[in-house]
XYZ file of C-alpha atoms in Angstrom:
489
model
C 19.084 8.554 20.988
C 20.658 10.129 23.944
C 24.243 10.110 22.295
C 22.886 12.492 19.380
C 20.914 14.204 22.074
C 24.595 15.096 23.837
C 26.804 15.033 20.125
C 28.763 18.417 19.809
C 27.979 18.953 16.298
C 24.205 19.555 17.061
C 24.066 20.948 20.073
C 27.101 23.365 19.002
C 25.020 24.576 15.733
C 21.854 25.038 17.775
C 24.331 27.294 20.377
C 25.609 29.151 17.359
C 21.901 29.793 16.054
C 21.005 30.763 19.426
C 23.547 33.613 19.371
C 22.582 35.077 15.954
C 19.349 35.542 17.931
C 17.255 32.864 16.443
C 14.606 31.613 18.855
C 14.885 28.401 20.487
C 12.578 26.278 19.200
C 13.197 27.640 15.447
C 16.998 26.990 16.266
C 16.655 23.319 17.255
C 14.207 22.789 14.178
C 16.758 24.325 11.538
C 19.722 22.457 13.288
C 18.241 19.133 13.405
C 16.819 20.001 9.733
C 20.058 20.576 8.168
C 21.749 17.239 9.657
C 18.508 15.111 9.072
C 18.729 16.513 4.864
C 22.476 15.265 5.305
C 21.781 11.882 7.065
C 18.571 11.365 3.975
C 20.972 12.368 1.369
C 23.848 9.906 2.459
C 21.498 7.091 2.710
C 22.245 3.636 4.351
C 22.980 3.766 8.003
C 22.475 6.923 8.536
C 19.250 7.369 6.626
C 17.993 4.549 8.891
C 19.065 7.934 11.722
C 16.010 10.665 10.288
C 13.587 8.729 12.966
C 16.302 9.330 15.846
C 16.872 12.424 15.233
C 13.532 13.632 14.827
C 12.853 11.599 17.899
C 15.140 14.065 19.262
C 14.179 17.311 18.137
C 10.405 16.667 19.044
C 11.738 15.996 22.615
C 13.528 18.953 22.835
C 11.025 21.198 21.523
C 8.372 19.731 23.711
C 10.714 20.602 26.731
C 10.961 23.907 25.307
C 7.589 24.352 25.330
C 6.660 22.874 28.592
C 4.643 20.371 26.241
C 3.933 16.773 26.986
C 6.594 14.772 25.847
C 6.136 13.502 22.175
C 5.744 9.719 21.194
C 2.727 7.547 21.996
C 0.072 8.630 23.886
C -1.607 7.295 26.356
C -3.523 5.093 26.257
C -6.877 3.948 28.025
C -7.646 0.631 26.149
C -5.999 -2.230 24.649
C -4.869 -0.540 21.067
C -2.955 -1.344 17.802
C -0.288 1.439 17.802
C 0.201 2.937 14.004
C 2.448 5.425 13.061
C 4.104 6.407 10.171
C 7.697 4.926 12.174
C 8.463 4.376 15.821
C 12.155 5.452 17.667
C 13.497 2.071 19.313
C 12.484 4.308 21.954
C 9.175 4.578 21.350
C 9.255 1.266 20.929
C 10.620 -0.078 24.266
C 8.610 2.296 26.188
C 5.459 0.561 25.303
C 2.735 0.112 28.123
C 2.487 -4.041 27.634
C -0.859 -3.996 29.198
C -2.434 -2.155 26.486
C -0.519 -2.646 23.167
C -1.228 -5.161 21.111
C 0.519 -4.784 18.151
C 2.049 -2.172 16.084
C 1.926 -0.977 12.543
C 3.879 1.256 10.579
C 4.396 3.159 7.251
C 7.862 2.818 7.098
C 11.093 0.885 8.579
C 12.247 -3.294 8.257
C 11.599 -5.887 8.996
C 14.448 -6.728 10.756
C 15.180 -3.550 11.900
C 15.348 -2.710 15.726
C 12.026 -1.851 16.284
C 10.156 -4.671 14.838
C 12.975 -7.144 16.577
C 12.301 -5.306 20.309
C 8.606 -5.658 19.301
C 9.213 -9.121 18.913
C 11.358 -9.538 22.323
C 8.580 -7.675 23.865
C 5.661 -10.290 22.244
C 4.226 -7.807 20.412
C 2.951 -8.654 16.518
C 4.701 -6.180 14.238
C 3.727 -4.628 10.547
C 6.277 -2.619 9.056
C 6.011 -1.076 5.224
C 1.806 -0.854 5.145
C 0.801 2.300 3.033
C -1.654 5.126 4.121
C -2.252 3.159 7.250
C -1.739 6.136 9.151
C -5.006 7.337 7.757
C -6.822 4.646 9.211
C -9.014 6.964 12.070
C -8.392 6.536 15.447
C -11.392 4.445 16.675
C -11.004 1.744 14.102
C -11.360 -1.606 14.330
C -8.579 -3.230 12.638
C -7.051 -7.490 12.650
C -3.125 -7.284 12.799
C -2.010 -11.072 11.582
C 1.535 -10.839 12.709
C 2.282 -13.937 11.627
C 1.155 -13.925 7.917
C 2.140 -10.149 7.590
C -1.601 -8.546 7.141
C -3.512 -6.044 8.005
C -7.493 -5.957 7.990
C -9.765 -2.560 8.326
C -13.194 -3.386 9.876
C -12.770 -6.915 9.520
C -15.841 -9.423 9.098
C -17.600 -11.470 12.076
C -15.625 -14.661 9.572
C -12.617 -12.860 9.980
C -12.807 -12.370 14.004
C -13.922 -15.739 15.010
C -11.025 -17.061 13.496
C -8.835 -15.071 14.786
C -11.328 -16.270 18.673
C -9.820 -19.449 17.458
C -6.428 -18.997 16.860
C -6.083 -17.197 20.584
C -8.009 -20.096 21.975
C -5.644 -22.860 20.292
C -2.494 -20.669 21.225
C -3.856 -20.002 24.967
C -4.384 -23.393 25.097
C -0.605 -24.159 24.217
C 0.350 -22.525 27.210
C -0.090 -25.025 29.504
C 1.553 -27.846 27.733
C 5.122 -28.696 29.021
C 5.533 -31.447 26.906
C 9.440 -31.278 25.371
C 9.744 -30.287 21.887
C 10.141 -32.521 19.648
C 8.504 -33.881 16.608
C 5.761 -36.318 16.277
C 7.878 -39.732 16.215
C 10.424 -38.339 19.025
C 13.115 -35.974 17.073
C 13.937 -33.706 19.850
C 14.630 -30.303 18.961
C 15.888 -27.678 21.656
C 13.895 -24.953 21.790
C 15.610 -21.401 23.266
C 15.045 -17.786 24.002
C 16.285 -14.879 22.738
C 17.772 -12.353 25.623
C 19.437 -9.055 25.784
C 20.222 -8.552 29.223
C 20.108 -10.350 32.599
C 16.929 -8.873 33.797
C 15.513 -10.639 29.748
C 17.262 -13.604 31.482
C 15.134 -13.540 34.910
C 11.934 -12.852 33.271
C 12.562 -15.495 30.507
C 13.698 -17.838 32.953
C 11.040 -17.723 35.607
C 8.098 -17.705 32.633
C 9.207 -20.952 30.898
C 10.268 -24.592 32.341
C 13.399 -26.300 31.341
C 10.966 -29.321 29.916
C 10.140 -26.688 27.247
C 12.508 -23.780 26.914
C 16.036 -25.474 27.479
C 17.576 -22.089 27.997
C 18.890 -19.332 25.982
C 20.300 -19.677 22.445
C 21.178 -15.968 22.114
C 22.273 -13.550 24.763
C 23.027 -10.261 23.250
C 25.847 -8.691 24.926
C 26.682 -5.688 22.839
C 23.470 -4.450 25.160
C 25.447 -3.707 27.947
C 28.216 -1.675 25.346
C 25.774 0.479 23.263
C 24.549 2.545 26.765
C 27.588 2.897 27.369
C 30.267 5.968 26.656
C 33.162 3.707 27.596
C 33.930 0.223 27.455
C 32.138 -1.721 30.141
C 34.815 -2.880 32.598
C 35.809 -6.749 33.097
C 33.816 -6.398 36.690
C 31.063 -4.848 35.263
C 30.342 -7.729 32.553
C 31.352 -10.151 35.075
C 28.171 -9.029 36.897
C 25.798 -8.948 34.053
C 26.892 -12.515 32.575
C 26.960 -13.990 36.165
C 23.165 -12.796 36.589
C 21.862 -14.031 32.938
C 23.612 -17.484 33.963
C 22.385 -17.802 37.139
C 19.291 -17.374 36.082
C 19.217 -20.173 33.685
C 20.566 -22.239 36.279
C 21.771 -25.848 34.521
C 19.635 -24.886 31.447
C 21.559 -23.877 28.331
C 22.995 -20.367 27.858
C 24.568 -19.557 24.268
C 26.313 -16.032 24.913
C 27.764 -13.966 21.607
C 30.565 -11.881 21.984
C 30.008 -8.303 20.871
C 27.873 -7.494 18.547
C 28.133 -4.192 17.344
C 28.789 -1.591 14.470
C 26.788 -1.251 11.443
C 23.582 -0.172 12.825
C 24.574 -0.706 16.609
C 27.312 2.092 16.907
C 29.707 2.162 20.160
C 30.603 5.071 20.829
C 33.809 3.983 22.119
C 34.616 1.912 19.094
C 33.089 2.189 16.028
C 35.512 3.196 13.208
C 34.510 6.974 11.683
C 33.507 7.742 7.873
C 32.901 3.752 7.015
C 30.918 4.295 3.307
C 28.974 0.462 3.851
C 29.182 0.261 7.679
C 27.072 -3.361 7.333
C 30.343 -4.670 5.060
C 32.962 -3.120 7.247
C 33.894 -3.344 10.618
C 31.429 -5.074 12.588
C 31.156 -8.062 14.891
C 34.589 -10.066 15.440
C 36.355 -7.875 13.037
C 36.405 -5.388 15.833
C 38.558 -6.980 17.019
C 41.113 -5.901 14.839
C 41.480 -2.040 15.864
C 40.289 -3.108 19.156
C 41.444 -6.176 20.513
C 40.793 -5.657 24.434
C 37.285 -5.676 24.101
C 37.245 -9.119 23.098
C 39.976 -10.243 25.763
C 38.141 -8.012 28.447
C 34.746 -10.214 27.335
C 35.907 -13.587 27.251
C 37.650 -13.284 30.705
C 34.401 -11.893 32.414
C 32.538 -14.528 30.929
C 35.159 -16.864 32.038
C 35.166 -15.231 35.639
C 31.322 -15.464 35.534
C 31.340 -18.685 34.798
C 32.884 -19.821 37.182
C 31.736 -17.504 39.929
C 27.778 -19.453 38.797
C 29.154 -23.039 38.283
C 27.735 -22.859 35.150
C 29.391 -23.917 31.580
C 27.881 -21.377 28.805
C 28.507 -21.627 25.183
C 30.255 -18.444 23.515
C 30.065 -17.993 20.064
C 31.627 -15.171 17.672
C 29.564 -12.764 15.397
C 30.572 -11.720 11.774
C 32.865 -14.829 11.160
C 33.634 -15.070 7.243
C 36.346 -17.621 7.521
C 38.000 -20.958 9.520
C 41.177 -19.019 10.040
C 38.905 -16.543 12.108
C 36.682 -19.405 13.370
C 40.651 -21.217 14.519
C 41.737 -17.377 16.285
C 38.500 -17.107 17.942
C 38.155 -21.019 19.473
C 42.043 -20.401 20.707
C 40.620 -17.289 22.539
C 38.088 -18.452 24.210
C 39.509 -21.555 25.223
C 42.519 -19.948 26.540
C 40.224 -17.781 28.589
C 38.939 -20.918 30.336
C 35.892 -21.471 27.640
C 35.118 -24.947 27.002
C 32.269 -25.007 24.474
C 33.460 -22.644 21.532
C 31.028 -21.941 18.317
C 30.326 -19.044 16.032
C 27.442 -17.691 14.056
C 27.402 -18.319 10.438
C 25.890 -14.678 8.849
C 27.915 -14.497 5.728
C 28.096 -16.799 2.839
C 31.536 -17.458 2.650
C 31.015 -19.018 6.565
C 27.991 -20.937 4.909
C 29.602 -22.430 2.101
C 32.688 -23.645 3.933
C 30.323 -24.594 6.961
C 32.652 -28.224 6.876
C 35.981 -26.005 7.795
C 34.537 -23.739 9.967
C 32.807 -26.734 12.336
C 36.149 -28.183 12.017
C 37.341 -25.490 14.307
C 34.544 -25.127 17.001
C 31.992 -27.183 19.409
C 28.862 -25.550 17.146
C 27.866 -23.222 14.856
C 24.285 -20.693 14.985
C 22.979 -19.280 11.829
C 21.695 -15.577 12.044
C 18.964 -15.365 9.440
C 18.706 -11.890 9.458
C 21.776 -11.491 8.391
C 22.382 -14.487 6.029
C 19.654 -12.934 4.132
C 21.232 -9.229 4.067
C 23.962 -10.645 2.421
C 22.836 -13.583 0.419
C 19.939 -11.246 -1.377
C 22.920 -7.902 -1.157
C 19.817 -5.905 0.540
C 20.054 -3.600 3.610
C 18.346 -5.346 6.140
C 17.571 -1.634 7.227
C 15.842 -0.985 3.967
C 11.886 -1.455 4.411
C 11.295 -1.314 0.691
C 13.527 -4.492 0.073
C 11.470 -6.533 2.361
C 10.432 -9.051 -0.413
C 14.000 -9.655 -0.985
C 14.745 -10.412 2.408
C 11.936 -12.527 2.675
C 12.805 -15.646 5.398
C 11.671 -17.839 2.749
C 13.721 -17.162 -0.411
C 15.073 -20.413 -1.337
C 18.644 -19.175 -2.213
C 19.145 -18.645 1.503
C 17.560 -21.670 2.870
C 19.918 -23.384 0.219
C 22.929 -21.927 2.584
C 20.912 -22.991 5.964
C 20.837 -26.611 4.089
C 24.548 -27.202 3.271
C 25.684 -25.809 6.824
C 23.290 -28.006 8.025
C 24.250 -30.712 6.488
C 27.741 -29.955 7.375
C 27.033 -30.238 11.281
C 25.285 -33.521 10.420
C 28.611 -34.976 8.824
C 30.870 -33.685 11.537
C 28.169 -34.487 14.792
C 27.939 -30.974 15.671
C 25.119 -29.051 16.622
C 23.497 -26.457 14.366
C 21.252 -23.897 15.024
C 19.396 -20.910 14.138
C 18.941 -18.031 16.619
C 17.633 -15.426 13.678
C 13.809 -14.545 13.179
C 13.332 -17.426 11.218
C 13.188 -19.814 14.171
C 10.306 -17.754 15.846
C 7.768 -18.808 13.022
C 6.637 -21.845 13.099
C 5.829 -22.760 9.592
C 9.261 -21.901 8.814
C 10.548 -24.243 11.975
C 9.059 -27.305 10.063
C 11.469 -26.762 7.254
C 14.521 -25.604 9.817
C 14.537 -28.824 11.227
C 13.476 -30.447 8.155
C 16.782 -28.628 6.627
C 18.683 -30.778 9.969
C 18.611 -28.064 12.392
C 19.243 -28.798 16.255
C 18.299 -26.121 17.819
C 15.934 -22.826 17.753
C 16.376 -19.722 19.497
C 13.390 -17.066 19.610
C 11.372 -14.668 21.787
C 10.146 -16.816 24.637
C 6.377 -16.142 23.342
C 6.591 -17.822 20.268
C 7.634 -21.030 21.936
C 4.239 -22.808 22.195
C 3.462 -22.710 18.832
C 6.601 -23.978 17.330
C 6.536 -26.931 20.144
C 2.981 -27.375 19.033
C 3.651 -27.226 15.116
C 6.370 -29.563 15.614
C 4.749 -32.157 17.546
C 1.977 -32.367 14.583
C 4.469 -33.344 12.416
C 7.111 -36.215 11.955
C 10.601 -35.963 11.184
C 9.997 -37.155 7.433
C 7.425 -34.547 7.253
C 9.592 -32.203 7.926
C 12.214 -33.017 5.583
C 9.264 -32.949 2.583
C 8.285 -29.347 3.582
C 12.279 -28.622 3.789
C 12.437 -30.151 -0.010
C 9.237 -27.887 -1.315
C 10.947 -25.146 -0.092
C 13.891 -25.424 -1.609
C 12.588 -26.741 -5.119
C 10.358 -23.273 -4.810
C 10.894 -20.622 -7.337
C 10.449 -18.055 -5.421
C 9.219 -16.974 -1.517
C 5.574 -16.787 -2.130
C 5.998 -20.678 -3.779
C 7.984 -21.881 -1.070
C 5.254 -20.904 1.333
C 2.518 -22.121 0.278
C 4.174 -25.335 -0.970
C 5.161 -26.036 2.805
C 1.439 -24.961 4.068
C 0.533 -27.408 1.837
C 2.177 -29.814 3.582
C 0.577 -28.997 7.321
C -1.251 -31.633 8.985
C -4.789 -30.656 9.437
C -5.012 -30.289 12.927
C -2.425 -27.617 12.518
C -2.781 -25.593 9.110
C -5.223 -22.903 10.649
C -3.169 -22.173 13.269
C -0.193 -21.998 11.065
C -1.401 -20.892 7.563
């Protein structure tokens, strides 16, 4: 948001408007018009920009104006926050001690606001119609889990949801490792983006039942930034998310970005399908110091902590990149080498890629994206990119399976892992390990520990004989011990 706030091209036309005398606020409006009509009209990516830059222009204008500052207002009880679609900004901004969940008219799924939603614990609703003519005042039931939205609900509908909280508050307290009901153990991580995710993550959970971190996003530190974050400054930030951790597990992926995650020190100009171009690893290839500079902080961080993290590669399609990658890291001073497995091709040779690496972690989100071909930007695809579409959980089975065969751990790190219905089947499927936003932790420990290994595998096997998502769902609730299914269902 700030980068388009300071790009030359807008802030040039508004200068030019100014000078033909048009008045300031009617200058910004017709500026950011014209390049919003562009952005629309190009669709993809940049589509996905409209909210920013209308996030911008209201800002603006308000400043103009001596106005309060747009976005959501404040608020004097605890509230469900709709809008027709929230800025990341909006998003992130959030007063936590009042939100409790957040519903709008447009955006994904998986899109940045409903995944920093999720990192901040915060249920999420994304494509619900005419909601935003719900009027203030409303009582309304947000089921993040199953995806729903109630208006007035019934005294029925409320006491269940009493005794949901109650069973999840309950959870809480229970530092019981995960594992399943005969003794499977299953390593359960969270999801961080920074060091100060790391402290707060760290100091709210106990190694008994959050072993440690299963995805640190580092392309955090890059997408702030105008210039490549220096060696020393990474150094820093890795050494601080590690220490943190202490001995516990820290799974650290190398830069993340393109697509929709820009650098603005990177990212290649006038890509037509920026989410099959040059993205992740394949940076790397018109920009091979970023991945040198990372690996040695991480190395130097490392060893500044005592501390032996995992590093793992984004975007990796093949086991000639999964080979370049291990022989990077490792000659950086890396000892446990893996990479994510987000496009088919990684999936389907998931035997030759482990071949070349300690581990692999599966990225649902974007499995899906390109398993189903549907922008995971795109809110009115959602039922394609549906977590439990069986083609996809076919591809989490055979890579699976192929970390089974070779004795090397797989895991999932996506937004799959964070619901626990669908981390029955995961580790039904012969997953090892799942990563997720340290709230959702008790529930998956608790779901699992209903359930033996065997019963696991049968919900795994319903899923994937499912015609479709809907079947596969309700085939594996099926399934749920009793204790369990209204919690879960």
């Amino acid at each position: 948001t700030a980068q388009i706030a300071a790009d030359p091209a807008l802030t040039g036309g508004v200068r030019e408007a100014l000078a033909a005398g048009t008045p300031p606020v009617a200058a910004v409006r017709a500026v950011v018009g014209r390049f919003a009509e562009m952005f629309a009209a190009a669709g993809g990516l940049l589509a996905e920009r409209v909210t920013d830059l209308h996030s911008v222009r209201d800002r603006v204008v308000a400043a103009l104006l001596e106005a309060p500052a747009p976005g959501v207002p404040a608020l004097t009880a605890p509230s469900v926050v709709v809008a027709r679609d929230l800025a990341p900004a909006d998003t992130a901004a959030l007063d936590l001690d009042l939100v409790l969940a957040i519903v709008t008219e447009v955006g994904g799924p998986t899109g940045h606001t409903a995944i920093i939603a999720g990192q901040l614990g915060l249920a999420c609703l994304v494509q619900v119609p005419g909601v935003t003519e719900v009027p203030d005042g409303t009582t309304v039931l947000v089921d993040g889990r199953a995806g729903t939205l109630v208006v007035d609900p019934g005294p029925d509908a409320v006491a269940l949801v009493a005794e949901r909280a109650a069973a999840e508050e309950a959870l809480e307290g229970d530092t019981e490792p995960a594992a399943t009901a005969d003794g499977h153990r299953v390593d359960l991580l969270a999801n961080i983006g920074t060091a100060a995710d790391a402290e707060r993550a760290a100091a709210a959970t106990d190694a008994r039942t959050v072993a440690g971190s299963g995805l640190f996003r580092t392309e955090v530190l890059f997408l702030d930034a105008t210039t490549a974050p220096t060696v020393a400054d990474q150094q820093r930030e890795y050494a601080a998310a590690l220490a943190a951790f202490g001995d516990r597990k820290v799974v650290v992926r190398t830069l993340d970005a393109g697509a929709d995650k820009p650098l603005a020190f990177a990212t290649l100009p006038d890509e037509e399908n920026p989410a099959l171009g040059v993205r992740g690893y394949r940076i790397g290839r018109a920009h091979p110091h970023l991945l040198t500079d990372q690996l040695t902080a991480l190395a130097a961080a490392a060893a500044q902590t005592g501390t032996e993290p995992w590093v793992m590669a984004p975007m990796i399609s093949t086991p000639a990149e999964a080979r370049a990658f291990a022989a990077a890291a490792r000659a950086a001073g890396l000892t446990r080498v893996g990479v994510m497995v987000e496009v088919p091709a990684a999936a389907l040779r998931a035997g030759e890629v482990l071949a070349e690496v300690d581990f692999v972690s599966i990225g649902t989100n974007d499995l899906a994206q390109y398993t189903m071909a549907s922008d995971r930007l795109r809110g009115e695809l959602a039922d394609l990119l549906d977590r439990w579409q069986p083609a996809v959980l076919d591809l989490v089975a055979s890579t699976a399976s192929a970390g089974a065969d070779l004795g090397k751990p797989v895991g999932v790190c996506g937004e799959s892992a964070a619901d626990p219905l669908m981390a029955l089947v995961l580790v039904g499927l012969g997953i090892t390990s799942l990563s997720m936003a340290p709230g959702a932790v008790p529930a998956v420990r608790s779901a699992l520990r209903a359930h033996t290994h065997e019963q696991c595998r049968a919900m795994a096997r319903a899923a994937r004989t499912a015609a479709d998502p809907e079947s596969a769902r309700a085939a594996v609730a099926a399934l749920l011990a009793p204790e369990v299914a209204a919690l879960l269902a």
